[in-house]
XYZ file of C-alpha atoms in Angstrom:
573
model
C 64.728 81.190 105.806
C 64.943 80.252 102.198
C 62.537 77.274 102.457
C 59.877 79.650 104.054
C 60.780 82.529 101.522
C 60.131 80.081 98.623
C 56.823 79.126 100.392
C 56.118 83.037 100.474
C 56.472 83.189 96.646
C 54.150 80.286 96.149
C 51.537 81.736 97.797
C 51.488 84.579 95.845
C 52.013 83.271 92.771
C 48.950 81.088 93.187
C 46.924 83.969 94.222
C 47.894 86.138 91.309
C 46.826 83.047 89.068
C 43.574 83.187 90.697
C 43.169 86.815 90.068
C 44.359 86.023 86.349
C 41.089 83.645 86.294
C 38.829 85.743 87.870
C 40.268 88.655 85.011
C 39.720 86.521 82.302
C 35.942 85.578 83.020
C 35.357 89.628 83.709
C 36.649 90.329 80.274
C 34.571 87.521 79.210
C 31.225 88.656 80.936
C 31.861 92.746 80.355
C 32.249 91.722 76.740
C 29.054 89.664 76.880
C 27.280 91.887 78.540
C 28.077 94.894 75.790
C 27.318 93.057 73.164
C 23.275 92.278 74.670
C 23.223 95.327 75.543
C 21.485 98.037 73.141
C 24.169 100.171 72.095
C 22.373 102.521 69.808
C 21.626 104.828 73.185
C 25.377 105.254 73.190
C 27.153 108.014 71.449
C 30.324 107.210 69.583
C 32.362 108.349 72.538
C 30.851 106.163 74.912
C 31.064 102.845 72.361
C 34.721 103.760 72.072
C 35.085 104.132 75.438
C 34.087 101.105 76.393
C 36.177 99.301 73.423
C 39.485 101.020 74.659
C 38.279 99.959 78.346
C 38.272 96.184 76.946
C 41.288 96.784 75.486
C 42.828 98.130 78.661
C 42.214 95.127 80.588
C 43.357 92.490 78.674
C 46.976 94.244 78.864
C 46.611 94.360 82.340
C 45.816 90.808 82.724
C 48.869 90.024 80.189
C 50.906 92.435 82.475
C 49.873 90.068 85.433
C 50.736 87.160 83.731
C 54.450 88.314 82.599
C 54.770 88.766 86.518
C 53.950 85.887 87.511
C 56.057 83.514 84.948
C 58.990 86.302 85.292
C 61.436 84.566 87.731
C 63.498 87.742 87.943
C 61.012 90.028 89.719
C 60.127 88.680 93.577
C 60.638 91.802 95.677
C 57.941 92.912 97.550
C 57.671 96.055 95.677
C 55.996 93.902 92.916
C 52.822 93.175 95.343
C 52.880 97.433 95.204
C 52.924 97.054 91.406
C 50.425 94.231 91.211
C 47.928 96.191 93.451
C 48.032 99.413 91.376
C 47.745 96.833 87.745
C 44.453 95.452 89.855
C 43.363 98.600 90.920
C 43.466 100.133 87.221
C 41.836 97.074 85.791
C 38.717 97.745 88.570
C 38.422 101.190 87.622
C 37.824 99.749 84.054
C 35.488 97.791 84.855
C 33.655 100.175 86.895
C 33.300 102.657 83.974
C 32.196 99.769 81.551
C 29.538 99.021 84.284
C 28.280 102.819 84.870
C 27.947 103.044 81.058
C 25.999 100.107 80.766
C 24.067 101.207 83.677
C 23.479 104.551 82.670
C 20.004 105.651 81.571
C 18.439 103.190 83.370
C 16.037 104.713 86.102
C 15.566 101.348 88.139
C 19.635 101.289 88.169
C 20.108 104.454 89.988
C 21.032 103.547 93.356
C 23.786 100.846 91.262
C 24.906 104.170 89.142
C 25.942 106.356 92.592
C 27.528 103.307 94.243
C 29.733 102.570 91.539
C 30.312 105.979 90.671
C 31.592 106.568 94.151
C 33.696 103.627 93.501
C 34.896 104.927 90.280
C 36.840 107.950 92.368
C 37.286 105.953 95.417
C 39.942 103.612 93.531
C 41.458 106.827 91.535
C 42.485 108.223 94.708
C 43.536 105.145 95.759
C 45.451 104.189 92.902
C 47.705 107.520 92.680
C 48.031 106.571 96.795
C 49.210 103.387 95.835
C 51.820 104.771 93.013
C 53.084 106.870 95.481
C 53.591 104.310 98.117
C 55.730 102.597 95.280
C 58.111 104.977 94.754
C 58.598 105.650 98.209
C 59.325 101.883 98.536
C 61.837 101.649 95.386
C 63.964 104.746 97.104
C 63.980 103.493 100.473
C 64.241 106.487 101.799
C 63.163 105.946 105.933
C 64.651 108.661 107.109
C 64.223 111.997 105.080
C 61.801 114.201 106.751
C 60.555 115.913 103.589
C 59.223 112.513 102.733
C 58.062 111.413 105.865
C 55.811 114.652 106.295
C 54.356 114.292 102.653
C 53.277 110.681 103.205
C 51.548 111.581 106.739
C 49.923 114.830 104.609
C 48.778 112.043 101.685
C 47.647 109.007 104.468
C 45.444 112.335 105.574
C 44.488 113.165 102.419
C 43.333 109.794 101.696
C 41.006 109.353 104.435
C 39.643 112.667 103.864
C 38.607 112.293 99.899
C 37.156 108.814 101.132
C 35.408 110.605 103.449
C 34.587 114.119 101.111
C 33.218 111.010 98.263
C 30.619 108.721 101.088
C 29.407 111.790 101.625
C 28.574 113.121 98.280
C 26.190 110.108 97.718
C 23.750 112.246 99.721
C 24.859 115.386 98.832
C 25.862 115.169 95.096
C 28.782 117.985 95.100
C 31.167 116.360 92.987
C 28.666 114.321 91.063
C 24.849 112.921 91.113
C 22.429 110.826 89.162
C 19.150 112.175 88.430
C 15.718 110.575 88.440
C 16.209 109.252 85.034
C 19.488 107.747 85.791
C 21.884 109.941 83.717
C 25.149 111.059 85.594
C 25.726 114.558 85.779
C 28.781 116.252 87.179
C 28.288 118.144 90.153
C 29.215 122.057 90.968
C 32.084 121.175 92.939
C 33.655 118.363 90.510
C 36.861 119.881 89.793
C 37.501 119.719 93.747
C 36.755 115.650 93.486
C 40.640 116.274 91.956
C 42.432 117.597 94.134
C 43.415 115.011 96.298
C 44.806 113.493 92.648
C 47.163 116.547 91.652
C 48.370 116.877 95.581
C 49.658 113.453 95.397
C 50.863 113.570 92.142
C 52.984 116.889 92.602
C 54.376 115.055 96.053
C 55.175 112.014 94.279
C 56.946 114.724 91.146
C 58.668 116.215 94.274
C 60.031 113.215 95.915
C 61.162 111.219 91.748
C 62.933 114.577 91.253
C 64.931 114.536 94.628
C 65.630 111.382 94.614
C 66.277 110.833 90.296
C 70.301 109.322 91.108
C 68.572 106.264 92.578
C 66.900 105.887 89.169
C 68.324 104.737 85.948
C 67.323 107.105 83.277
C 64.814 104.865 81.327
C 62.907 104.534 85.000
C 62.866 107.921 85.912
C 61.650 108.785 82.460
C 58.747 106.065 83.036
C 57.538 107.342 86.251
C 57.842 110.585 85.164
C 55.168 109.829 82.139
C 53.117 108.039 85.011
C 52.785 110.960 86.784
C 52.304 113.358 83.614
C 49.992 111.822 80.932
C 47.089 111.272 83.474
C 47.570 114.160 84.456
C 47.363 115.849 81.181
C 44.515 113.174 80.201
C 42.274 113.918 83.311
C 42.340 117.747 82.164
C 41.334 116.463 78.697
C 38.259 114.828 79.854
C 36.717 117.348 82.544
C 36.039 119.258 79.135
C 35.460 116.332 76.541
C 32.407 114.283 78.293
C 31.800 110.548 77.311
C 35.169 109.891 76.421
C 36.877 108.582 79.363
C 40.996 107.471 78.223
C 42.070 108.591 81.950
C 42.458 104.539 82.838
C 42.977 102.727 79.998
C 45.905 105.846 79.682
C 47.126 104.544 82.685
C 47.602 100.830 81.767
C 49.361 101.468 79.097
C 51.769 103.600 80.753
C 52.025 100.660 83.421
C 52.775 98.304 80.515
C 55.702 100.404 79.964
C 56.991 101.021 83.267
C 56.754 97.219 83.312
C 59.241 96.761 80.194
C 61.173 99.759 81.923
C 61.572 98.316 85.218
C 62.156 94.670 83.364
C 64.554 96.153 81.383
C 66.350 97.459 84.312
C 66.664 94.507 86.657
C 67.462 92.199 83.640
C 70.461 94.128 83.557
C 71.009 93.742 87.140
C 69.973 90.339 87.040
C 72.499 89.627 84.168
C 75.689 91.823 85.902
C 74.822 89.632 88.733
C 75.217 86.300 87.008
C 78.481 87.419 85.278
C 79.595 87.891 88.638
C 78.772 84.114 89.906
C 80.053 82.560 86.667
C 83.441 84.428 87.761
C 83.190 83.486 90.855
C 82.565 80.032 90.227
C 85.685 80.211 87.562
C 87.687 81.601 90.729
C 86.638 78.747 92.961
C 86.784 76.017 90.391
C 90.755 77.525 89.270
C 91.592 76.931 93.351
C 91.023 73.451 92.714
C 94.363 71.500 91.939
C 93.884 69.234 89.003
C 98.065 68.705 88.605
C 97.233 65.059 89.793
C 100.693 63.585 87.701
C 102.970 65.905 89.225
C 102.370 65.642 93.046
C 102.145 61.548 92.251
C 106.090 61.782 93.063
C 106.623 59.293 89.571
C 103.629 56.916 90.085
C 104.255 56.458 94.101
C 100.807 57.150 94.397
C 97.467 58.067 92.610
C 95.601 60.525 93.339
C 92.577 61.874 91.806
C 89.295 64.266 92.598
C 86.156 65.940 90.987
C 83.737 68.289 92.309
C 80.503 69.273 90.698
C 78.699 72.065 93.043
C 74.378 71.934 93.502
C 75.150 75.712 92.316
C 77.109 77.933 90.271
C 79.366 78.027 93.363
C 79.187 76.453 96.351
C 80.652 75.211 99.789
C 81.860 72.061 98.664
C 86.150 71.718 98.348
C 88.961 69.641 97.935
C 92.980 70.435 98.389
C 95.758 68.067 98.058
C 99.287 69.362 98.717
C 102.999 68.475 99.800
C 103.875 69.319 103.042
C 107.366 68.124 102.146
C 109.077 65.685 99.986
C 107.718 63.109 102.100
C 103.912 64.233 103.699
C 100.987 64.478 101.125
C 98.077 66.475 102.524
C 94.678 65.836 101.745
C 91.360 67.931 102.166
C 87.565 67.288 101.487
C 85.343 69.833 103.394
C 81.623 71.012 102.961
C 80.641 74.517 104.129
C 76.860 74.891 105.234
C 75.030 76.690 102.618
C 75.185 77.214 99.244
C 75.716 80.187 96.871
C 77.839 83.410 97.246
C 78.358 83.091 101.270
C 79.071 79.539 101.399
C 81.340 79.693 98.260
C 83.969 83.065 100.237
C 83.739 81.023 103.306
C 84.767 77.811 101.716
C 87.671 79.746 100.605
C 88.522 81.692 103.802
C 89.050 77.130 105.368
C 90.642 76.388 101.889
C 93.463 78.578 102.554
C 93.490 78.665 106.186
C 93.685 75.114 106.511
C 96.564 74.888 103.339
C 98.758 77.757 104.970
C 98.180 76.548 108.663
C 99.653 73.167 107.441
C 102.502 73.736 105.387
C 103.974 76.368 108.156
C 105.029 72.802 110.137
C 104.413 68.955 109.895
C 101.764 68.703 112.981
C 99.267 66.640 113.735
C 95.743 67.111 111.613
C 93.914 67.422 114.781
C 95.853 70.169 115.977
C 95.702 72.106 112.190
C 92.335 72.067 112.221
C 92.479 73.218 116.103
C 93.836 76.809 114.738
C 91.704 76.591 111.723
C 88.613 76.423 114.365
C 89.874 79.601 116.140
C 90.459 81.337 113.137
C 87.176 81.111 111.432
C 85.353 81.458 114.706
C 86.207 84.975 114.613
C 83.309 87.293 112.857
C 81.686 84.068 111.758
C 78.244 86.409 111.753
C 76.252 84.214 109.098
C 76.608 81.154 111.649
C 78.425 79.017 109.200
C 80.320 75.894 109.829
C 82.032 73.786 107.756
C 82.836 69.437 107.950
C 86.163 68.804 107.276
C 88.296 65.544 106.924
C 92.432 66.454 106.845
C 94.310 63.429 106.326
C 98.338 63.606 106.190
C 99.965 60.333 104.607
C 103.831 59.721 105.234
C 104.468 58.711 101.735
C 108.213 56.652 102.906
C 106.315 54.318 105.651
C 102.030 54.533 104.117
C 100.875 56.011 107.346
C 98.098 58.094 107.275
C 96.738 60.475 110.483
C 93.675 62.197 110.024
C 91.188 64.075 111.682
C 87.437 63.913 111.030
C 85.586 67.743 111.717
C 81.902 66.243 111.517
C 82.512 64.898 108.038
C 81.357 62.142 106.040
C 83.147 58.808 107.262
C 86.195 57.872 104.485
C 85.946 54.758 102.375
C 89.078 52.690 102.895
C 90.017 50.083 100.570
C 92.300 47.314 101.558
C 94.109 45.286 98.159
C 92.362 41.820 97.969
C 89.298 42.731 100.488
C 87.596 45.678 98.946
C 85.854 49.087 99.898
C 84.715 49.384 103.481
C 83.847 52.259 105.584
C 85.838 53.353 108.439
C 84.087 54.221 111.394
C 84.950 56.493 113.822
C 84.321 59.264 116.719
C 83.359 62.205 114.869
C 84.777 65.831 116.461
C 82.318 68.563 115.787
C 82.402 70.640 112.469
C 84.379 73.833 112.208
C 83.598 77.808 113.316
C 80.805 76.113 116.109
C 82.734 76.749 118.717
C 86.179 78.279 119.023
C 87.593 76.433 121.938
C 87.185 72.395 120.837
C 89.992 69.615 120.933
C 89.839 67.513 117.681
C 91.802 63.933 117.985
C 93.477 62.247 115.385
C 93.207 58.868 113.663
C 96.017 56.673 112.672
C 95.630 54.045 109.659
C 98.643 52.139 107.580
C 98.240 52.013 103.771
C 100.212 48.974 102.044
C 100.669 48.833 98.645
C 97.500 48.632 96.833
C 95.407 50.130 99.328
C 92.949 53.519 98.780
C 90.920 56.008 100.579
C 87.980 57.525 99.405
C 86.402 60.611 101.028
C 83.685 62.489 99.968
C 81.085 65.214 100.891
C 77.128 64.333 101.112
C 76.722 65.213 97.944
C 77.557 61.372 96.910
C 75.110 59.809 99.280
C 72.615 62.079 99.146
C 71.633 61.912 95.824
C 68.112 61.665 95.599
C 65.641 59.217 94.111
C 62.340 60.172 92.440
C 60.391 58.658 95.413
C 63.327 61.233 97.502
C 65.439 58.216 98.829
C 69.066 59.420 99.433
C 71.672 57.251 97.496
C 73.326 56.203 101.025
C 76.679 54.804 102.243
C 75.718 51.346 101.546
C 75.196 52.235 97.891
C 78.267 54.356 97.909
C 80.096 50.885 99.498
C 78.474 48.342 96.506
C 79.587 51.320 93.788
C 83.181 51.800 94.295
C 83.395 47.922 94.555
C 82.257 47.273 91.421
C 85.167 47.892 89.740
C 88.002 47.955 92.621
C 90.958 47.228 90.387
C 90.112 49.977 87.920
C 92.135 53.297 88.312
C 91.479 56.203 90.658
C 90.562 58.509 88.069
C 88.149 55.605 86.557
C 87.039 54.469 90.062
C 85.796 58.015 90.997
C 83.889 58.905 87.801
C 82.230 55.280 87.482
C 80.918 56.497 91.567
C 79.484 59.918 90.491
C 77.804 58.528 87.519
C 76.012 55.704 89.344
C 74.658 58.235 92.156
C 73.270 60.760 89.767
C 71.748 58.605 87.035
C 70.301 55.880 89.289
C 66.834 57.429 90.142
C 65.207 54.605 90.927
C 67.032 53.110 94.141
C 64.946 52.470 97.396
C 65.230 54.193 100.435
C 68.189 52.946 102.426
C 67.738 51.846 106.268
C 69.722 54.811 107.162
C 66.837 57.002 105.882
C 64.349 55.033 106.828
C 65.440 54.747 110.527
C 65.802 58.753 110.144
C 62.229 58.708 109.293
C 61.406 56.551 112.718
C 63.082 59.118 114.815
C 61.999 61.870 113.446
C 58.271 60.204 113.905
C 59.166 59.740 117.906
C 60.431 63.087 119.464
C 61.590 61.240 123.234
C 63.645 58.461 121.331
C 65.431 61.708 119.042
C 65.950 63.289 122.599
C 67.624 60.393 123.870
C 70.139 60.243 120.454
C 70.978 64.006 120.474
C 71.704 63.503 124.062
C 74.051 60.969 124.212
C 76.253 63.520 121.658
C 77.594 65.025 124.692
C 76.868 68.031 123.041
C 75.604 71.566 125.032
C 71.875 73.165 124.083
C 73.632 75.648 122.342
C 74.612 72.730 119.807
C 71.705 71.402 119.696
C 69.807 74.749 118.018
C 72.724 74.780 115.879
C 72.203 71.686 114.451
C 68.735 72.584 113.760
C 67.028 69.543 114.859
C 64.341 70.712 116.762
C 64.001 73.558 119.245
C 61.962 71.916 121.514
C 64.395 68.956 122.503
C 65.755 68.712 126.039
C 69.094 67.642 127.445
C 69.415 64.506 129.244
C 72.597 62.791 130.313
C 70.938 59.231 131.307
C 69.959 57.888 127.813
C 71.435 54.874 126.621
C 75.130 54.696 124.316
C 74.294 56.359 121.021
C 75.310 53.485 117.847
C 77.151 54.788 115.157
C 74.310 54.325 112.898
C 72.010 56.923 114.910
C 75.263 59.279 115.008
C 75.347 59.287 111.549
C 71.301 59.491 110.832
C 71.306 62.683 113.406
C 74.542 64.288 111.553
C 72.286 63.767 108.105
C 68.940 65.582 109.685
C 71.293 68.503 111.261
C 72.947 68.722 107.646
C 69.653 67.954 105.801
C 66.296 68.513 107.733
C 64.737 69.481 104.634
C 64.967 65.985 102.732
C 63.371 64.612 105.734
C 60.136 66.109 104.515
C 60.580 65.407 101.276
C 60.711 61.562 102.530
C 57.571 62.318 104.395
C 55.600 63.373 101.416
C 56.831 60.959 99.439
């Protein structure tokens, strides 16, 4: 959903820049075409006219362009907002051209069609102000409303209708034979559809003015009321026409209004993360001297989320005087979601293991069930839970669809422990986990991790892989926990320029032949209804003949369920 949101937004964005072009070389041409034209057959008025016109439309192009470089605004009340700023900028053109255009005999037909434009896109903008507000309250369900805005979709058709046919007719307006507009017995009425809508729209901001902060209510107010009080002006002040260039600046402020206003939202909503993400990162424990028992052990941990706050954790505990517990899990996700249900396992899996010394497989059993329940968003979380018998160096653990640990045996070095993974937690309430059994001599280390590590990126969008992980921490293997970990993380996120690993690079073969990724996700033992979860494809079928699945392809498959979108990024790269 995200990826094809952000696609949404590009889309638009590079059509408003195209409209910003197209703008620009208007300005350009109805200022070139003003200055060849003979303005001494133009009263003061008119000259002015025009100038405030020119005027008008370069704010609404800068208007357009604070849109589009403003991050903040991307509801789709703004394409509402960017219609009515292009509407307004057309009717400013149109006057400029019936202006120029008036007088001129051989023009006439050109004078009555853009005329009929001229109050074609009035009605339509007040239509389109109207749709606006109706689409900031979000009211669906009031029938006051409803009945007004079938009474104005009406209305709108009919005043299209009432203006095509006053080209033949010339009630509200015609053109004599010498092309000079002259306003037509019935003008006044070419209104009314304006002042319905605009005393609906009054009727509706007035109902409705606690869904408003003050300074917006106060700025759609003035929309309504100085073209209003403008539009009277003119019927009795011909040749100056300020209706529309009125208008844009009253849209310029609604803009700084409305900017103003979700700035502040935008701002109360960051607080919010940055004390959320305090929250999270305080749940961390960082007391690594205390719970080493005197130097028995080291332990040590970092975690720097792709967000503010994230799904990413790490918990290390004492069961007892004698059982350390340690945690690295990921949540699916990022942001606000991802960071309550990361804490929902965090403390779920802490409390469920210091009730009893049990087995990891069966803590994260109950953790399963537990997080199963109103798991609505569909998330899931990896999880590794290791428990280490600090008198004897045993260590049982239990791998939830995790990363595979780095184990690190004194004299031989890092290597990665393979395994059986169990699937990831909140898929599926009823699954049996199994546990792993490993004996830690003096000397000896595990490392575990979350993808983050290995899939750092590249600038060609290579991932930083396991094998890279492997040559890292063996570097320096004698060096101290705390030194061991940070030389890791800064190797993965400064090295740019690595090349694609196999692992990625057999990812990219499978992904290129859809019966050979069939035959993988099939030999998972896993049901369809996994299968969609993971994302891989929705057109893949279930077959139980296909050859043993390696380790390698199990782990390639885990990284496209966890990471399908870095698979095109590989692609285009």
């Amino acid at each position: 959903m995200g990826e094809g949101k952000g696609m949404i937004l590009k889309i638009r964005n590079k059509i408003t820049s195209r409209i910003i072009i197209w703008f620009f070389a208007t300005i350009v041409a109805s200022i070139i075409l003003v200055v060849t034209t003979d303005l001494d057959r133009f009263s003061p008025n008119v000259i002015m006219s025009i100038a405030i016109d020119i005027f008008a439309m370069i704010i609404g192009v800068i208007i357009l362009i604070c849109y589009t470089i403003d991050g903040i605004h991307s509801g789709e009340d703004i394409i509402l907002f960017k219609l009515i700023v292009i509407i307004d900028f057309t009717e400013l053109l149109a006057d400029i051209l019936a202006w120029i255009l008036e007088g001129d005999p051989n023009k006439r037909n050109y004078e009555i069609i853009i005329n009929s434009i001229y109050y074609i896109l009035g009605y339509l903008l007040v239509y389109l102000f109207w749709k606006y507000v109706l689409d900031f309250i979000k009211e669906k369900n009031n029938a006051l409303i409803n009945n007004l805005d079938l009474f104005l979709n009406f209305g709108m058709a009919g005043s299209f209708a009432a203006v095509a046919a006053n080209m033949k007719f010339g009630y509200f307006f015609k053109i004599d034979r010498w092309g000079v507009y002259e306003r037509g017995e019935y003008q006044l009425f070419a209104y009314l559809y304006v002042y319905i809508a605009v005393l609906c729209t009054l009727i509706v901001l007035i109902q409705n003015r606690k869904k408003f902060y003050k300074q917006q209510f106060i700025t759609f107010t003035i929309y309504i009321m100085v073209p209003f009080v403008v539009s009277i002006f003119t019927i009795f002040c011909y040749g100056l026409s300020i209706l529309y260039p009125s208008i844009m600046l009253v849209i310029l402020l609604m803009y700084s209004m409305i900017n103003v206003a979700r700035s502040r939202g935008v701002a109360m909503v960051n607080h919010d993360v940055r004390m959320a993400a305090s929250i999270q990162s305080d749940a961390l424990p960082r007391d690594f001297e205390t719970v080493s028992k005197g130097g028995e052990f080291e332990i040590y941990a970092s975690m720097k989320p792709a967000q503010d706050i994230g799904g990413d954790f790490y918990d290390f505990f004492m069961i007892d005087d004698d059982h350390l517990a340690i945690v690295i899990a990921d949540v699916s996700g990022k942001g606000m979601s991802a960071a309550l249900f990361m804490m929902e396992a965090k403390i779920l899996i802490k409390s469920t293991a210091l009730v009893d010394v049990i087995s990891p497989s069966k803590i994260l059993e109950q953790v399963n069930k537990q997080l199963c329940v109103g798991n609505k968003e569909m998330l899931f979380v990896t999880a590794w839970l290791g428990i280490i018998t600090i008198s004897t160096g045993q260590l049982i653990y239990s791998n939830a669809g995790h990363e595979n640990p780095m184990l690190y045996r004194n004299g031989s070095g890092f290597n990665p422990r393979k395994e059986k993974h169990d699937p990831p937690l909140a898929i599926e309430e009823n699954i049996l986990y199994h546990d792993e059994i490993v004996r830690l001599d003096k000397g000896d280390m595990i490392y575990v991790y979350t993808d983050g590590v290995t899939d750092a990126k590249n600038i060609e969008g290579g991932m930083f892989g396991t094998d890279r992980l492997n040559k890292a921490l063996n570097m320096k293997p004698r060096a101290s926990v705390k030194d061991i970990l940070k030389n890791n993380l800064s190797i993965a996120q400064k090295d740019k320029h690595f090349k694609p690993d196999f692992a990625t690079e057999k990812l990219y073969d499978l992904e290129s032949n859809p019966n050979e990724l069939v035959k993988c996700i099939a030999k998972t033992k896993k049901s369809k209804d996994d299968i969609n979860i993971y994302e891989i494809s929705k057109t893949i079928t279930f077959d139980e003949d296909c050859p043993e699945l390696s380790p390698k392809m199990m782990k390639a498959l885990e990284c496209a369920a966890k990471n399908r979108n870095r698979i095109n990024n590989l692609k285009k790269a």
